[in-house]
mmCIF file of C-alpha atoms in Angstrom:
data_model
loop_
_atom_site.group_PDB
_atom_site.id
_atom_site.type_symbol
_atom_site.label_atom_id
_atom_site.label_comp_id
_atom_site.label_asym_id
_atom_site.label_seq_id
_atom_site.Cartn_x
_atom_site.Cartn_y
_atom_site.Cartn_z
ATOM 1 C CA UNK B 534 0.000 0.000 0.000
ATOM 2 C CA UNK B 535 1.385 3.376 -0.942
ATOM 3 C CA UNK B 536 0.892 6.351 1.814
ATOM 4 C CA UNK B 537 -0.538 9.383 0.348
ATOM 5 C CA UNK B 538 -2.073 10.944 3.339
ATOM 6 C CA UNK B 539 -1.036 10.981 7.012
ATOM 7 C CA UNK B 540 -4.080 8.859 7.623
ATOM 8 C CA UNK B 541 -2.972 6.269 5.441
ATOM 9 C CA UNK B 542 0.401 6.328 6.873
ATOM 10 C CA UNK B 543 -0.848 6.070 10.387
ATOM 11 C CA UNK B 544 -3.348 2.993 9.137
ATOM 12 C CA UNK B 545 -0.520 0.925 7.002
ATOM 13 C CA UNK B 546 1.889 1.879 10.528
ATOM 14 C CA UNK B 547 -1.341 0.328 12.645
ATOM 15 C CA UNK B 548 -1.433 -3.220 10.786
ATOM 16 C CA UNK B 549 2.364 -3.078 9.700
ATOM 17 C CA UNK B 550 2.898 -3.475 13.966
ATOM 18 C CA UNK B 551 0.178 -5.594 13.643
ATOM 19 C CA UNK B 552 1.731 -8.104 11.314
ATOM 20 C CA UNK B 553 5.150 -7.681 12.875
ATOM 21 C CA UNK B 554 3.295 -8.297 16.656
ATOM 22 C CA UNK B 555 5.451 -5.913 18.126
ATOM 23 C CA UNK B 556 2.738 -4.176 21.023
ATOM 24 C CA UNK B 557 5.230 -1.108 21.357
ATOM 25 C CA UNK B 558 5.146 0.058 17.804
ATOM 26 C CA UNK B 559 1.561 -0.979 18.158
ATOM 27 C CA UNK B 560 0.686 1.279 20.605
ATOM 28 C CA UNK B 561 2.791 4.339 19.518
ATOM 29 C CA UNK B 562 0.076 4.590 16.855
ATOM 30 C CA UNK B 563 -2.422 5.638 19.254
ATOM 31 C CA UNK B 564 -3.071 8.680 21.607
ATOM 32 C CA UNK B 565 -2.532 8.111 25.524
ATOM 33 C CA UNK B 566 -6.439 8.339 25.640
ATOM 34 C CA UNK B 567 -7.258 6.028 22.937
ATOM 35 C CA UNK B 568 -10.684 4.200 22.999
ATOM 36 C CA UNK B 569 -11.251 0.725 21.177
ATOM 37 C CA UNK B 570 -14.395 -0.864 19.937
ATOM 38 C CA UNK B 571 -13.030 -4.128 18.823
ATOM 39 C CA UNK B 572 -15.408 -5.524 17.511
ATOM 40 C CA UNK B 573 -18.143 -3.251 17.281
ATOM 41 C CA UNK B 574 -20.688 -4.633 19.793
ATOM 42 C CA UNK B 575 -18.265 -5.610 23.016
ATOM 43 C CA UNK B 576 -17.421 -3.200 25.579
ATOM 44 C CA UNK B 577 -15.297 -0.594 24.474
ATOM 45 C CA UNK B 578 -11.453 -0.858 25.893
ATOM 46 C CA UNK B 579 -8.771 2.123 26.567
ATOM 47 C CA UNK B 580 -5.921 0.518 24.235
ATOM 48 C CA UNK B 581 -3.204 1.457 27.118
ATOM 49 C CA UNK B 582 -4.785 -0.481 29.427
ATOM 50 C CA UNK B 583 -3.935 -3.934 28.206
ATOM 51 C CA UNK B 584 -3.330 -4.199 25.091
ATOM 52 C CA UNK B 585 0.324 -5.151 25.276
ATOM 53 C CA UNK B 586 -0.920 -8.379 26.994
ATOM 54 C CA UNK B 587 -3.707 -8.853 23.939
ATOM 55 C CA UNK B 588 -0.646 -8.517 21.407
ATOM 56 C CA UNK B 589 1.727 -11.104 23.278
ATOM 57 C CA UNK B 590 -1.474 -13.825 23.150
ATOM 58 C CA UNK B 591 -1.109 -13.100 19.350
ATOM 59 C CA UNK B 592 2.086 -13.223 19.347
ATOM 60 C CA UNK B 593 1.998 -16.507 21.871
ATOM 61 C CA UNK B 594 -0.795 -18.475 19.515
ATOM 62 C CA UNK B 595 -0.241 -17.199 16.261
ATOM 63 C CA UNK B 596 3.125 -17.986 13.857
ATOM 64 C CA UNK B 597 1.643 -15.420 11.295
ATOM 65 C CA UNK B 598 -0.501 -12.617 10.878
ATOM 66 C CA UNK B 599 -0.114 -11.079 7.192
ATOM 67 C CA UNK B 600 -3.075 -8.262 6.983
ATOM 68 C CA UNK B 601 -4.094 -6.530 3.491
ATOM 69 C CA UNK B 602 -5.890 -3.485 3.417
ATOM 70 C CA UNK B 603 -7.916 -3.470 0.470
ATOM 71 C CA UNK B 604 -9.560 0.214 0.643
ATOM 72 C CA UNK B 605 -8.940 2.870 2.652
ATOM 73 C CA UNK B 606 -11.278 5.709 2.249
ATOM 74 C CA UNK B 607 -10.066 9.040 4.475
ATOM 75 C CA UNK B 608 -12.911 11.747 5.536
ATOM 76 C CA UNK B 609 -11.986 14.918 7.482
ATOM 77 C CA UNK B 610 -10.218 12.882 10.555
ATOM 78 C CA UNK B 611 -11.418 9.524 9.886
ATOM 79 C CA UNK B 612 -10.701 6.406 7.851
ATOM 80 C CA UNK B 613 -12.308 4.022 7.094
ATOM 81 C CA UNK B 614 -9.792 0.464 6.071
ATOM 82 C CA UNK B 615 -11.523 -2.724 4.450
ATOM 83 C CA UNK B 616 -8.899 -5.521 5.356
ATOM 84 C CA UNK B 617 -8.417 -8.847 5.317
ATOM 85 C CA UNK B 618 -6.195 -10.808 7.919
ATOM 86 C CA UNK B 619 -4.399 -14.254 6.806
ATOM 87 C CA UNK B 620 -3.307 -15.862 10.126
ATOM 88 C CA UNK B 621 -1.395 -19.083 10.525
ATOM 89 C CA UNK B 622 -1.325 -20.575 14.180
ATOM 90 C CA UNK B 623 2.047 -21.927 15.878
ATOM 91 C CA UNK B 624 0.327 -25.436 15.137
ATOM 92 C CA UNK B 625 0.394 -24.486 11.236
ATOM 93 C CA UNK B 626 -3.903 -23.874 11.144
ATOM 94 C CA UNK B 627 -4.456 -21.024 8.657
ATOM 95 C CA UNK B 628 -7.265 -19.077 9.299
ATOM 96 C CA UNK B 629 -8.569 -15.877 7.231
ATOM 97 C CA UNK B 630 -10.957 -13.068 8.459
ATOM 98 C CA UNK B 631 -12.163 -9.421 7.149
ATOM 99 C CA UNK B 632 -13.897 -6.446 8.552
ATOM 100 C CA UNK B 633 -13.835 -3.102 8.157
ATOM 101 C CA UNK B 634 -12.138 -0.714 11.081
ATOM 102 C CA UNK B 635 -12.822 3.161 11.408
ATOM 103 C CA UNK B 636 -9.843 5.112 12.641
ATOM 104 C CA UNK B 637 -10.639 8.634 14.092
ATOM 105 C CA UNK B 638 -7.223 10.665 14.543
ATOM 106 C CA UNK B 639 -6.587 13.665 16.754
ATOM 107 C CA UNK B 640 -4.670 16.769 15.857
ATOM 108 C CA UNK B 641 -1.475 15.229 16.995
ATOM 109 C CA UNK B 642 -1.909 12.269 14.172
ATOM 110 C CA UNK B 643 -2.704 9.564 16.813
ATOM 111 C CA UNK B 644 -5.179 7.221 16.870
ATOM 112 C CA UNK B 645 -7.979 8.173 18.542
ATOM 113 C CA UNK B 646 -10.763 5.593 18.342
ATOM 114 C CA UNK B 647 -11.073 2.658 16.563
ATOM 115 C CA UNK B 648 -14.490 1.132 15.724
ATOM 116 C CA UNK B 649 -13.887 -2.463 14.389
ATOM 117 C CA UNK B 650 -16.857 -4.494 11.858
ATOM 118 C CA UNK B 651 -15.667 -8.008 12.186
ATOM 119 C CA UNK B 652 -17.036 -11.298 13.325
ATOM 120 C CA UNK B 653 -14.475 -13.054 15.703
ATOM 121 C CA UNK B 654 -16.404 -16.115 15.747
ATOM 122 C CA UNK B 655 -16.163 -16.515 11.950
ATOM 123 C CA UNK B 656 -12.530 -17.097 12.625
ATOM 124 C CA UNK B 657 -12.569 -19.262 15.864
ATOM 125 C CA UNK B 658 -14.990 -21.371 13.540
ATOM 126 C CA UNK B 659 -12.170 -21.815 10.984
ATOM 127 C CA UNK B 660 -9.687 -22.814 13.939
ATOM 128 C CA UNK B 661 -12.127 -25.179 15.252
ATOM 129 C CA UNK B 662 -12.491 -27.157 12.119
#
């Protein structure tokens, strides 16, 4: 994906730390107050507050995460990313899921809320299988 907004920086940044499951580059993305709705539906969680220990049970059950974002569309200070995720556990299961995340971004280019449209269940379907 080529950057031709700040936006679209901070997104391909977002799932670039993502794919690498490093938390701390993770995490730099977003703003000290960040909210996450993840998915869409669940309680809403402050991303400081945990979310290193979210990326190390990636990190801890998966051997890959490769994600593709297919569209990003940037509004005024929000995007909105379709991606897909391509996962492969440590015990070689491959698993693929998609959604679509909304990034809001302060005036200091940090992540402010997400809001992510994805099923989880879809994928713990595919692992189950």
């Amino acid at each position: 994906m080529i950057a031709h907004s700040p936006f679209e920086k901070i997104v391909s940044d977002y799932f670039a730390n993502i794919a690498a499951m490093n938390p701390e580059g993770w995490l730099e993305n977003f703003a000290e107050d960040a909210i996450s709705h993840d998915p869409v539906g669940e309680p809403p969680t402050k991303v400081h507050e945990g979310y290193r220990e979210f990326i190390a049970q990636l990190k801890g059950f998966f051997q890959q995460l490769q994600p593709t974002t297919e569209h990003i569309f940037v509004a005024g200070n929000e995007a909105a990313v379709k991606w897909t995720m391509h996962g492969v556990t440590k015990r070689g299961k491959s698993v693929i899921f998609e959604g679509i995340t909304i990034f809001e971004i302060n005036a200091a280019g940090k992540i402010k809320t997400t809001r992510a449209y994805w099923n989880p269940s879809l994928m713990v379907t595919q692992l189950r299988s």
